[in-house]
């Protein structure tokens, strides 16, 4: 039984103009003598053409005005912002796995966004007079009410604390080191939202990252851009998928 | 005041919507996804490397936003409604070679692929990203992208009745 001289992937790469030159030259020759090869190659060319053509009409659908307006508004806001001042960014400390393998653009930080990573309880982002953001204290993990919520509250539920702050676990997962972690949102009474990930270390919840943003919008949620930072954190730490409710309940029950 | 970054994004809005639609399959959700993508793009615009393709960069942001949206939807229990694809049920796979029908069945074939195969088809065959660009967008090794892409195309060929021969072997019948 003769091994195939060219794999499907090589034929496909040839059809897509991605086969390295030496292999492409060899395939050029082989194609002259084999209808089998030409048929297999045609399959990859035909499927590409069919896919492209089939999806073409979608490009002609009118784009909703509000999307274009959003771009214009962001562009205008951008130009204005550039005239005034900028971000408050606290860099990753060295002990946290920075996403070294990630392209820089995977980690966008928005204006008005503050980031701090890997500090213990009572972490504090220093105020920057230029942002007007003021000092943000995440008293989080010394706060027994927050600890209780992380220990017991299922993801998707929230609890409002007496001072009007709200804590809402978003997801529970294991990171690459099989450490139990929870992603949660913490809305302070003053309207500041903190998106945070805390993991279990030595029996306590240790803040791994926290992104704080003045709630700029009516929704009170952290701006979407802050979630890119969260994405980068999650992928850098091999975060597993969110546990389903049963698995989450089981994982949390081990904390008691 | 002109802003090339903004103009370029507007030019790519149809492509972003198309890719968003292939991911979430619900027009309203797709538009939300594009909206989030645009917001994130502006927040991160100083990190865009102008020597690379803006559309590839935007697709990467869009896909991350989608992952994030599904992650939240799962844990919050909100449903993303999936619009049923009327095309899928009207194509019966007979040998009618009308172009329109062929296109609809190609679209249906793409829509019925597993998500991870549809992603590579959309990025490489439809949006014409290179293997490397698609790999970066999807955060996968190029080899994985290639094997998914090959599998996806064999599946589409099967559904469309394009002669698939016998891949990797020498037994094709040679009728054309």
PDB file of N, CA and C in Angstrom, chain A residues 148-236:
ATOM      1  N   UNK A 148     -18.215  35.196  52.551  1.00  0.00           N
ATOM      2  CA  UNK A 148     -19.374  34.317  52.674  1.00  0.00           C
ATOM      3  C   UNK A 148     -20.070  34.153  51.327  1.00  0.00           C
ATOM      4  N   UNK A 149     -20.162  35.247  50.597  1.00  0.00           N
ATOM      5  CA  UNK A 149     -20.816  35.163  49.291  1.00  0.00           C
ATOM      6  C   UNK A 149     -20.031  34.267  48.354  1.00  0.00           C
ATOM      7  N   UNK A 150     -18.702  34.414  48.353  1.00  0.00           N
ATOM      8  CA  UNK A 150     -17.883  33.585  47.459  1.00  0.00           C
ATOM      9  C   UNK A 150     -17.944  32.119  47.865  1.00  0.00           C
ATOM     10  N   UNK A 151     -18.068  31.878  49.166  1.00  0.00           N
ATOM     11  CA  UNK A 151     -18.117  30.498  49.649  1.00  0.00           C
ATOM     12  C   UNK A 151     -19.419  29.800  49.300  1.00  0.00           C
ATOM     13  N   UNK A 152     -20.488  30.576  49.210  1.00  0.00           N
ATOM     14  CA  UNK A 152     -21.797  29.906  49.144  1.00  0.00           C
ATOM     15  C   UNK A 152     -22.673  30.297  47.957  1.00  0.00           C
ATOM     16  N   UNK A 153     -22.527  31.496  47.452  1.00  0.00           N
ATOM     17  CA  UNK A 153     -23.513  31.994  46.492  1.00  0.00           C
ATOM     18  C   UNK A 153     -23.295  31.379  45.109  1.00  0.00           C
ATOM     19  N   UNK A 154     -24.331  30.755  44.540  1.00  0.00           N
ATOM     20  CA  UNK A 154     -24.157  30.194  43.194  1.00  0.00           C
ATOM     21  C   UNK A 154     -23.939  31.310  42.173  1.00  0.00           C
ATOM     22  N   UNK A 155     -23.210  30.996  41.114  1.00  0.00           N
ATOM     23  CA  UNK A 155     -22.999  31.969  40.052  1.00  0.00           C
ATOM     24  C   UNK A 155     -24.339  32.322  39.430  1.00  0.00           C
ATOM     25  N   UNK A 156     -24.471  33.581  39.104  1.00  0.00           N
ATOM     26  CA  UNK A 156     -25.725  34.019  38.501  1.00  0.00           C
ATOM     27  C   UNK A 156     -26.642  34.670  39.517  1.00  0.00           C
ATOM     28  N   UNK A 157     -26.365  34.424  40.806  1.00  0.00           N
ATOM     29  CA  UNK A 157     -27.162  35.102  41.829  1.00  0.00           C
ATOM     30  C   UNK A 157     -26.359  36.269  42.376  1.00  0.00           C
ATOM     31  N   UNK A 158     -27.027  37.147  43.087  1.00  0.00           N
ATOM     32  CA  UNK A 158     -26.274  38.221  43.711  1.00  0.00           C
ATOM     33  C   UNK A 158     -26.836  38.498  45.088  1.00  0.00           C
ATOM     34  N   UNK A 159     -26.064  39.231  45.850  1.00  0.00           N
ATOM     35  CA  UNK A 159     -26.537  39.598  47.175  1.00  0.00           C
ATOM     36  C   UNK A 159     -26.202  41.072  47.382  1.00  0.00           C
ATOM     37  N   UNK A 160     -27.160  41.786  47.929  1.00  0.00           N
ATOM     38  CA  UNK A 160     -26.946  43.199  48.195  1.00  0.00           C
ATOM     39  C   UNK A 160     -26.616  43.347  49.675  1.00  0.00           C
ATOM     40  N   UNK A 161     -25.506  44.000  49.929  1.00  0.00           N
ATOM     41  CA  UNK A 161     -25.055  44.164  51.303  1.00  0.00           C
ATOM     42  C   UNK A 161     -25.767  45.365  51.921  1.00  0.00           C
ATOM     43  N   UNK A 162     -25.756  45.440  53.233  1.00  0.00           N
ATOM     44  CA  UNK A 162     -26.499  46.509  53.918  1.00  0.00           C
ATOM     45  C   UNK A 162     -26.096  47.907  53.447  1.00  0.00           C
ATOM     46  N   UNK A 163     -24.851  48.090  53.058  1.00  0.00           N
ATOM     47  CA  UNK A 163     -24.453  49.438  52.656  1.00  0.00           C
ATOM     48  C   UNK A 163     -24.804  49.738  51.203  1.00  0.00           C
ATOM     49  N   UNK A 164     -25.533  48.824  50.566  1.00  0.00           N
ATOM     50  CA  UNK A 164     -25.959  49.083  49.181  1.00  0.00           C
ATOM     51  C   UNK A 164     -25.024  48.476  48.160  1.00  0.00           C
ATOM     52  N   UNK A 165     -23.877  47.977  48.579  1.00  0.00           N
ATOM     53  CA  UNK A 165     -22.979  47.311  47.635  1.00  0.00           C
ATOM     54  C   UNK A 165     -23.602  45.981  47.228  1.00  0.00           C
ATOM     55  N   UNK A 166     -23.168  45.493  46.077  1.00  0.00           N
ATOM     56  CA  UNK A 166     -23.750  44.260  45.564  1.00  0.00           C
ATOM     57  C   UNK A 166     -22.626  43.348  45.114  1.00  0.00           C
ATOM     58  N   UNK A 167     -22.726  42.088  45.448  1.00  0.00           N
ATOM     59  CA  UNK A 167     -21.731  41.142  44.948  1.00  0.00           C
ATOM     60  C   UNK A 167     -22.433  40.071  44.139  1.00  0.00           C
ATOM     61  N   UNK A 168     -21.876  39.769  42.980  1.00  0.00           N
ATOM     62  CA  UNK A 168     -22.500  38.810  42.068  1.00  0.00           C
ATOM     63  C   UNK A 168     -21.448  37.879  41.492  1.00  0.00           C
ATOM     64  N   UNK A 169     -21.374  36.636  41.982  1.00  0.00           N
ATOM     65  CA  UNK A 169     -20.463  35.679  41.351  1.00  0.00           C
ATOM     66  C   UNK A 169     -20.903  35.420  39.905  1.00  0.00           C
ATOM     67  N   UNK A 170     -19.958  35.432  38.988  1.00  0.00           N
ATOM     68  CA  UNK A 170     -20.264  35.236  37.570  1.00  0.00           C
ATOM     69  C   UNK A 170     -20.012  33.790  37.166  1.00  0.00           C
ATOM     70  N   UNK A 171     -18.897  33.256  37.633  1.00  0.00           N
ATOM     71  CA  UNK A 171     -18.547  31.901  37.210  1.00  0.00           C
ATOM     72  C   UNK A 171     -17.582  31.302  38.222  1.00  0.00           C
ATOM     73  N   UNK A 172     -17.574  29.994  38.234  1.00  0.00           N
ATOM     74  CA  UNK A 172     -16.633  29.259  39.070  1.00  0.00           C
ATOM     75  C   UNK A 172     -15.864  28.329  38.150  1.00  0.00           C
ATOM     76  N   UNK A 173     -14.565  28.280  38.313  1.00  0.00           N
ATOM     77  CA  UNK A 173     -13.778  27.433  37.414  1.00  0.00           C
ATOM     78  C   UNK A 173     -12.479  27.018  38.098  1.00  0.00           C
ATOM     79  N   UNK A 174     -11.820  26.041  37.506  1.00  0.00           N
ATOM     80  CA  UNK A 174     -10.489  25.670  37.968  1.00  0.00           C
ATOM     81  C   UNK A 174      -9.472  26.273  37.018  1.00  0.00           C
ATOM     82  N   UNK A 175      -8.403  26.821  37.553  1.00  0.00           N
ATOM     83  CA  UNK A 175      -7.364  27.325  36.655  1.00  0.00           C
ATOM     84  C   UNK A 175      -6.428  26.184  36.279  1.00  0.00           C
ATOM     85  N   UNK A 176      -5.379  26.511  35.525  1.00  0.00           N
ATOM     86  CA  UNK A 176      -4.468  25.479  35.016  1.00  0.00           C
ATOM     87  C   UNK A 176      -3.818  24.675  36.125  1.00  0.00           C
ATOM     88  N   UNK A 177      -3.708  25.283  37.317  1.00  0.00           N
ATOM     89  CA  UNK A 177      -3.089  24.572  38.441  1.00  0.00           C
ATOM     90  C   UNK A 177      -4.142  23.863  39.299  1.00  0.00           C
ATOM     91  N   UNK A 178      -5.361  23.719  38.753  1.00  0.00           N
ATOM     92  CA  UNK A 178      -6.473  23.059  39.430  1.00  0.00           C
ATOM     93  C   UNK A 178      -6.850  23.777  40.723  1.00  0.00           C
ATOM     94  N   UNK A 179      -6.641  25.071  40.739  1.00  0.00           N
ATOM     95  CA  UNK A 179      -7.061  25.857  41.888  1.00  0.00           C
ATOM     96  C   UNK A 179      -8.484  26.346  41.632  1.00  0.00           C
ATOM     97  N   UNK A 180      -9.310  26.269  42.660  1.00  0.00           N
ATOM     98  CA  UNK A 180     -10.693  26.722  42.524  1.00  0.00           C
ATOM     99  C   UNK A 180     -10.737  28.250  42.499  1.00  0.00           C
ATOM    100  N   UNK A 181     -11.364  28.785  41.486  1.00  0.00           N
ATOM    101  CA  UNK A 181     -11.406  30.244  41.342  1.00  0.00           C
ATOM    102  C   UNK A 181     -12.838  30.687  41.060  1.00  0.00           C
ATOM    103  N   UNK A 182     -13.118  31.924  41.430  1.00  0.00           N
ATOM    104  CA  UNK A 182     -14.421  32.496  41.088  1.00  0.00           C
ATOM    105  C   UNK A 182     -14.231  33.882  40.474  1.00  0.00           C
ATOM    106  N   UNK A 183     -14.980  34.090  39.422  1.00  0.00           N
ATOM    107  CA  UNK A 183     -15.027  35.420  38.832  1.00  0.00           C
ATOM    108  C   UNK A 183     -16.262  36.094  39.406  1.00  0.00           C
ATOM    109  N   UNK A 184     -16.116  37.323  39.842  1.00  0.00           N
ATOM    110  CA  UNK A 184     -17.293  37.982  40.403  1.00  0.00           C
ATOM    111  C   UNK A 184     -17.263  39.480  40.129  1.00  0.00           C
ATOM    112  N   UNK A 185     -18.419  40.049  40.206  1.00  0.00           N
ATOM    113  CA  UNK A 185     -18.532  41.496  40.097  1.00  0.00           C
ATOM    114  C   UNK A 185     -18.889  42.039  41.459  1.00  0.00           C
ATOM    115  N   UNK A 186     -18.289  43.173  41.775  1.00  0.00           N
ATOM    116  CA  UNK A 186     -18.565  43.818  43.047  1.00  0.00           C
ATOM    117  C   UNK A 186     -18.914  45.266  42.748  1.00  0.00           C
ATOM    118  N   UNK A 187     -20.161  45.600  42.979  1.00  0.00           N
ATOM    119  CA  UNK A 187     -20.589  46.976  42.736  1.00  0.00           C
ATOM    120  C   UNK A 187     -20.611  47.707  44.066  1.00  0.00           C
ATOM    121  N   UNK A 188     -19.737  48.677  44.170  1.00  0.00           N
ATOM    122  CA  UNK A 188     -19.729  49.451  45.419  1.00  0.00           C
ATOM    123  C   UNK A 188     -20.929  50.367  45.468  1.00  0.00           C
ATOM    124  N   UNK A 189     -21.238  50.772  46.679  1.00  0.00           N
ATOM    125  CA  UNK A 189     -22.405  51.635  46.863  1.00  0.00           C
ATOM    126  C   UNK A 189     -22.260  52.928  46.064  1.00  0.00           C
ATOM    127  N   UNK A 190     -21.020  53.350  45.816  1.00  0.00           N
ATOM    128  CA  UNK A 190     -20.833  54.609  45.092  1.00  0.00           C
ATOM    129  C   UNK A 190     -20.918  54.435  43.575  1.00  0.00           C
ATOM    130  N   UNK A 191     -21.270  53.247  43.139  1.00  0.00           N
ATOM    131  CA  UNK A 191     -21.466  53.050  41.707  1.00  0.00           C
ATOM    132  C   UNK A 191     -20.240  52.512  40.988  1.00  0.00           C
ATOM    133  N   UNK A 192     -19.145  52.328  41.713  1.00  0.00           N
ATOM    134  CA  UNK A 192     -17.962  51.760  41.078  1.00  0.00           C
ATOM    135  C   UNK A 192     -18.127  50.247  40.941  1.00  0.00           C
ATOM    136  N   UNK A 193     -17.814  49.741  39.785  1.00  0.00           N
ATOM    137  CA  UNK A 193     -17.890  48.295  39.584  1.00  0.00           C
ATOM    138  C   UNK A 193     -16.491  47.712  39.538  1.00  0.00           C
ATOM    139  N   UNK A 194     -16.318  46.619  40.238  1.00  0.00           N
ATOM    140  CA  UNK A 194     -15.045  45.912  40.198  1.00  0.00           C
ATOM    141  C   UNK A 194     -15.310  44.517  39.642  1.00  0.00           C
ATOM    142  N   UNK A 195     -14.586  44.157  38.604  1.00  0.00           N
ATOM    143  CA  UNK A 195     -14.647  42.793  38.094  1.00  0.00           C
ATOM    144  C   UNK A 195     -13.408  42.096  38.610  1.00  0.00           C
ATOM    145  N   UNK A 196     -13.580  40.983  39.253  1.00  0.00           N
ATOM    146  CA  UNK A 196     -12.441  40.391  39.938  1.00  0.00           C
ATOM    147  C   UNK A 196     -12.434  38.876  39.807  1.00  0.00           C
ATOM    148  N   UNK A 197     -11.254  38.315  39.937  1.00  0.00           N
ATOM    149  CA  UNK A 197     -11.125  36.869  40.049  1.00  0.00           C
ATOM    150  C   UNK A 197     -10.391  36.582  41.349  1.00  0.00           C
ATOM    151  N   UNK A 198     -10.961  35.704  42.153  1.00  0.00           N
ATOM    152  CA  UNK A 198     -10.305  35.294  43.395  1.00  0.00           C
ATOM    153  C   UNK A 198     -10.151  33.779  43.378  1.00  0.00           C
ATOM    154  N   UNK A 199      -9.023  33.315  43.863  1.00  0.00           N
ATOM    155  CA  UNK A 199      -8.783  31.874  43.896  1.00  0.00           C
ATOM    156  C   UNK A 199      -8.464  31.440  45.328  1.00  0.00           C
ATOM    157  N   UNK A 200      -8.723  30.166  45.580  1.00  0.00           N
ATOM    158  CA  UNK A 200      -8.470  29.622  46.907  1.00  0.00           C
ATOM    159  C   UNK A 200      -6.982  29.362  47.110  1.00  0.00           C
ATOM    160  N   UNK A 201      -6.431  29.978  48.137  1.00  0.00           N
ATOM    161  CA  UNK A 201      -5.044  29.683  48.515  1.00  0.00           C
ATOM    162  C   UNK A 201      -5.029  29.525  50.023  1.00  0.00           C
ATOM    163  N   UNK A 202      -4.572  28.405  50.469  1.00  0.00           N
ATOM    164  CA  UNK A 202      -4.464  28.178  51.907  1.00  0.00           C
ATOM    165  C   UNK A 202      -5.756  28.503  52.643  1.00  0.00           C
ATOM    166  N   UNK A 203      -6.845  28.069  52.069  1.00  0.00           N
ATOM    167  CA  UNK A 203      -8.113  28.224  52.770  1.00  0.00           C
ATOM    168  C   UNK A 203      -8.731  29.605  52.723  1.00  0.00           C
ATOM    169  N   UNK A 204      -8.117  30.510  51.974  1.00  0.00           N
ATOM    170  CA  UNK A 204      -8.801  31.797  51.856  1.00  0.00           C
ATOM    171  C   UNK A 204      -8.860  32.257  50.401  1.00  0.00           C
ATOM    172  N   UNK A 205      -9.733  33.194  50.164  1.00  0.00           N
ATOM    173  CA  UNK A 205      -9.878  33.723  48.814  1.00  0.00           C
ATOM    174  C   UNK A 205      -8.836  34.798  48.584  1.00  0.00           C
ATOM    175  N   UNK A 206      -8.061  34.583  47.567  1.00  0.00           N
ATOM    176  CA  UNK A 206      -6.965  35.477  47.275  1.00  0.00           C
ATOM    177  C   UNK A 206      -7.290  36.194  45.961  1.00  0.00           C
ATOM    178  N   UNK A 207      -7.281  37.493  45.983  1.00  0.00           N
ATOM    179  CA  UNK A 207      -7.621  38.220  44.755  1.00  0.00           C
ATOM    180  C   UNK A 207      -6.502  38.040  43.736  1.00  0.00           C
ATOM    181  N   UNK A 208      -6.840  37.525  42.583  1.00  0.00           N
ATOM    182  CA  UNK A 208      -5.849  37.341  41.526  1.00  0.00           C
ATOM    183  C   UNK A 208      -5.784  38.552  40.616  1.00  0.00           C
ATOM    184  N   UNK A 209      -6.922  39.092  40.371  1.00  0.00           N
ATOM    185  CA  UNK A 209      -6.941  40.290  39.547  1.00  0.00           C
ATOM    186  C   UNK A 209      -8.211  41.051  39.867  1.00  0.00           C
ATOM    187  N   UNK A 210      -8.142  42.328  39.667  1.00  0.00           N
ATOM    188  CA  UNK A 210      -9.333  43.140  39.856  1.00  0.00           C
ATOM    189  C   UNK A 210      -9.270  44.286  38.872  1.00  0.00           C
ATOM    190  N   UNK A 211     -10.353  44.490  38.210  1.00  0.00           N
ATOM    191  CA  UNK A 211     -10.415  45.591  37.266  1.00  0.00           C
ATOM    192  C   UNK A 211     -11.507  46.510  37.787  1.00  0.00           C
ATOM    193  N   UNK A 212     -11.125  47.715  38.029  1.00  0.00           N
ATOM    194  CA  UNK A 212     -12.110  48.638  38.574  1.00  0.00           C
ATOM    195  C   UNK A 212     -12.369  49.732  37.565  1.00  0.00           C
ATOM    196  N   UNK A 213     -13.607  50.108  37.486  1.00  0.00           N
ATOM    197  CA  UNK A 213     -13.932  51.192  36.579  1.00  0.00           C
ATOM    198  C   UNK A 213     -15.055  51.994  37.170  1.00  0.00           C
ATOM    199  N   UNK A 214     -14.944  53.288  37.073  1.00  0.00           N
ATOM    200  CA  UNK A 214     -16.074  54.108  37.466  1.00  0.00           C
ATOM    201  C   UNK A 214     -17.209  53.719  36.543  1.00  0.00           C
ATOM    202  N   UNK A 215     -18.375  53.512  37.087  1.00  0.00           N
ATOM    203  CA  UNK A 215     -19.487  53.092  36.252  1.00  0.00           C
ATOM    204  C   UNK A 215     -19.869  54.252  35.350  1.00  0.00           C
ATOM    205  N   UNK A 216     -19.440  54.149  34.132  1.00  0.00           N
ATOM    206  CA  UNK A 216     -19.627  55.276  33.225  1.00  0.00           C
ATOM    207  C   UNK A 216     -21.022  55.268  32.636  1.00  0.00           C
ATOM    208  N   UNK A 217     -21.633  54.093  32.640  1.00  0.00           N
ATOM    209  CA  UNK A 217     -22.909  53.983  31.941  1.00  0.00           C
ATOM    210  C   UNK A 217     -24.035  53.752  32.930  1.00  0.00           C
ATOM    211  N   UNK A 218     -25.229  53.827  32.424  1.00  0.00           N
ATOM    212  CA  UNK A 218     -26.400  53.622  33.266  1.00  0.00           C
ATOM    213  C   UNK A 218     -26.494  52.183  33.754  1.00  0.00           C
ATOM    214  N   UNK A 219     -25.882  51.300  33.001  1.00  0.00           N
ATOM    215  CA  UNK A 219     -26.038  49.893  33.334  1.00  0.00           C
ATOM    216  C   UNK A 219     -25.293  49.536  34.594  1.00  0.00           C
ATOM    217  N   UNK A 220     -24.267  50.322  34.942  1.00  0.00           N
ATOM    218  CA  UNK A 220     -23.505  50.013  36.124  1.00  0.00           C
ATOM    219  C   UNK A 220     -22.522  48.873  35.934  1.00  0.00           C
ATOM    220  N   UNK A 221     -22.492  48.305  34.753  1.00  0.00           N
ATOM    221  CA  UNK A 221     -21.520  47.251  34.515  1.00  0.00           C
ATOM    222  C   UNK A 221     -20.182  47.846  34.140  1.00  0.00           C
ATOM    223  N   UNK A 222     -19.142  47.104  34.426  1.00  0.00           N
ATOM    224  CA  UNK A 222     -17.822  47.540  33.973  1.00  0.00           C
ATOM    225  C   UNK A 222     -17.868  47.635  32.453  1.00  0.00           C
ATOM    226  N   UNK A 223     -17.177  48.598  31.878  1.00  0.00           N
ATOM    227  CA  UNK A 223     -17.221  48.705  30.429  1.00  0.00           C
ATOM    228  C   UNK A 223     -16.689  47.434  29.778  1.00  0.00           C
ATOM    229  N   UNK A 224     -17.241  47.154  28.623  1.00  0.00           N
ATOM    230  CA  UNK A 224     -16.896  45.912  27.952  1.00  0.00           C
ATOM    231  C   UNK A 224     -15.394  45.764  27.781  1.00  0.00           C
ATOM    232  N   UNK A 225     -14.705  46.886  27.581  1.00  0.00           N
ATOM    233  CA  UNK A 225     -13.273  46.798  27.329  1.00  0.00           C
ATOM    234  C   UNK A 225     -12.529  46.166  28.500  1.00  0.00           C
ATOM    235  N   UNK A 226     -13.050  46.344  29.709  1.00  0.00           N
ATOM    236  CA  UNK A 226     -12.339  45.765  30.837  1.00  0.00           C
ATOM    237  C   UNK A 226     -12.345  44.243  30.747  1.00  0.00           C
ATOM    238  N   UNK A 227     -13.314  43.715  30.025  1.00  0.00           N
ATOM    239  CA  UNK A 227     -13.413  42.264  29.942  1.00  0.00           C
ATOM    240  C   UNK A 227     -12.330  41.665  29.061  1.00  0.00           C
ATOM    241  N   UNK A 228     -11.734  42.469  28.213  1.00  0.00           N
ATOM    242  CA  UNK A 228     -10.588  41.971  27.447  1.00  0.00           C
ATOM    243  C   UNK A 228      -9.450  41.619  28.385  1.00  0.00           C
ATOM    244  N   UNK A 229      -9.291  42.449  29.394  1.00  0.00           N
ATOM    245  CA  UNK A 229      -8.252  42.190  30.371  1.00  0.00           C
ATOM    246  C   UNK A 229      -8.559  40.892  31.096  1.00  0.00           C
ATOM    247  N   UNK A 230      -9.838  40.718  31.410  1.00  0.00           N
ATOM    248  CA  UNK A 230     -10.267  39.482  32.049  1.00  0.00           C
ATOM    249  C   UNK A 230      -9.991  38.285  31.136  1.00  0.00           C
ATOM    250  N   UNK A 231     -10.346  38.428  29.872  1.00  0.00           N
ATOM    251  CA  UNK A 231     -10.069  37.362  28.898  1.00  0.00           C
ATOM    252  C   UNK A 231      -8.594  36.999  28.906  1.00  0.00           C
ATOM    253  N   UNK A 232      -7.774  38.032  28.870  1.00  0.00           N
ATOM    254  CA  UNK A 232      -6.329  37.793  28.807  1.00  0.00           C
ATOM    255  C   UNK A 232      -5.874  37.071  30.062  1.00  0.00           C
ATOM    256  N   UNK A 233      -6.425  37.491  31.198  1.00  0.00           N
ATOM    257  CA  UNK A 233      -6.066  36.829  32.441  1.00  0.00           C
ATOM    258  C   UNK A 233      -6.481  35.363  32.397  1.00  0.00           C
ATOM    259  N   UNK A 234      -7.717  35.130  31.975  1.00  0.00           N
ATOM    260  CA  UNK A 234      -8.240  33.766  31.993  1.00  0.00           C
ATOM    261  C   UNK A 234      -7.442  32.865  31.065  1.00  0.00           C
ATOM    262  N   UNK A 235      -7.091  33.383  29.896  1.00  0.00           N
ATOM    263  CA  UNK A 235      -6.368  32.495  28.990  1.00  0.00           C
ATOM    264  C   UNK A 235      -4.934  32.313  29.456  1.00  0.00           C
ATOM    265  N   UNK A 236      -4.340  33.344  30.071  1.00  0.00           N
ATOM    266  CA  UNK A 236      -2.968  33.205  30.544  1.00  0.00           C
ATOM    267  C   UNK A 236      -2.885  32.176  31.667  1.00  0.00           C
TER     268      UNK A 236
END
